[in-house]
DNA sequence: CGCCTAATTGATTAGAATCAAGCTTTGTGG
DNA sequence: CCACAAAGCTTGATTCTAATCAATTAGGCG
């Protein structure tokens, strides 16, 4: 019990100060990063690829941070859109709610990933963004961002790339939902998380799921029972070990083969 | 036979000169539109919302057109990305091919819709774009487009909106694939086509499907048999009449109720 | 410690896939 | 212009995957 509490606290600390060391900027573990130019996520976030001269412009743009407690919402479907949000720490899910109350998760967001881009078009958020754990985001006012992109062509390119990547990612999920079996979906999901944690500098073969079985099932178009059964089966078959939220990969190739070669 | 040939030709003519009359620009039915400023699709395509002063800039950008015969490819997965393509007439599907040869359709594109935006990120096309009938596209060189967006803020906004709309549209499809029954999917698909034809100025309650049952099934994550059975059932239930590719809506509300209120 | 949420596992059912056959339309070559 | 082949569509019978219903068990938190 106490043991579990300690483990959980360790995990959270790890999230707050990810072990990204590939960034040229030296990382100061004590002083909290308050700007892009000193943020350890700069290599994987909005400023990725920008010259350091331009980073100070972004710094001014992203001074506002927001802390969101586990379970709370960053924004809600129908809210006016005026900013993008970059995850600084923690994790989020974006949830659509139909009039009859059914919920559908459209995405999970890890540190360095940008939320809200689907709302640019009609200037209203289509979904709610809920924190899966205590989290923090950078607020990126969209009007000021687009003003800045006119001055910094590289930033414009980067924003186009970001939007494009979102489209491509969604296509991947459409593929998954439209033509994969339940076991392929779950394998693809786990591999996707692995890839994204690796990009953040974490181990690719061992991580903590931030979402419930129900969330996973909802996202993948499966029931929570099916997800649970598959987790058990993957474990029986020696592909992973899993207890609760903790997942360890034992046979990467086995999982990849299962998904096939999309 | 001859009859069929005539009907087909009529359909094609209709496609080439859509009955969009809501555009301020007078439409000249004889002189083929060769530029945005004289194109009858300007109200629903890339230049949507731009001042006419800026349209001439776009005209220069989009002088190159390409004709694609039915069944032929505009680009293929893996090709270098250097341009977006706006459908001028006809229709396209974008198709991903896995290494083991399975195909998956990620989208259908009608006149005024822009293809290739998923490729901006990694500068390679992820999918192939195949013409569903003899078609024509405007080639929009991406490097020149982004140069222009730096000069015309409204165009930048418009491009952001376009990308964003693609994301939102994909989310809609994810919803569909991830949480709808077969009949809901097909109903949603038909309603989506209806909405898009209406936007183009066509009748919303009567149109010709440009794709096979197999294409529809592939796109919706269903088999062609299921699609066929559902078309029959919708007809039996008085929701539509359908013979081959011709679809007529008889009960809009019935279809909407079926989809539910997403 | 006890409540509540999350997860596991089993039994049964339902929806869509698969397998299979026949029919219609379209396109082509003689 | 017709015949025939190929592609596309429809419908039926059967199978199988994942949903649903149901009962426990395990963990996290006040």
Coordinates of C-alpha atoms (C1' of nucleotides) in Angstrom, one line a residue, chain C residues 1-8 10-15 17-28 30:
Chain C
dC1 C1' -11.0 -0.5 7.5
dG2 C1' -14.5 -0.2 4.2
dC3 C1' -16.2 1.9 0.0
dC4 C1' -15.8 2.7 -4.7
dT5 C1' -13.6 2.3 -8.9
dA6 C1' -11.0 -0.7 -11.9
dA7 C1' -9.9 -5.1 -13.6
dT8 C1' -10.5 -10.0 -14.5
dG10 C1' -16.9 -16.9 -17.5
dA11 C1' -21.3 -17.9 -20.2
dT12 C1' -24.3 -16.5 -23.7
dT13 C1' -25.8 -13.8 -27.6
dA14 C1' -25.7 -10.9 -31.6
dG15 C1' -23.9 -8.7 -35.5
dA17 C1' -17.7 -11.8 -41.8
dT18 C1' -17.1 -15.5 -44.7
dC19 C1' -18.4 -18.8 -48.0
dA20 C1' -21.2 -19.6 -51.9
dA21 C1' -24.3 -19.1 -55.8
dG22 C1' -26.8 -16.5 -59.1
dC23 C1' -27.9 -12.2 -61.3
dT24 C1' -27.1 -7.4 -63.7
dT25 C1' -24.6 -4.1 -65.8
dT26 C1' -20.7 -2.6 -68.4
dG27 C1' -17.2 -3.0 -71.6
dT28 C1' -14.9 -5.3 -75.6
dG30 C1' -15.5 -10.2 -83.5

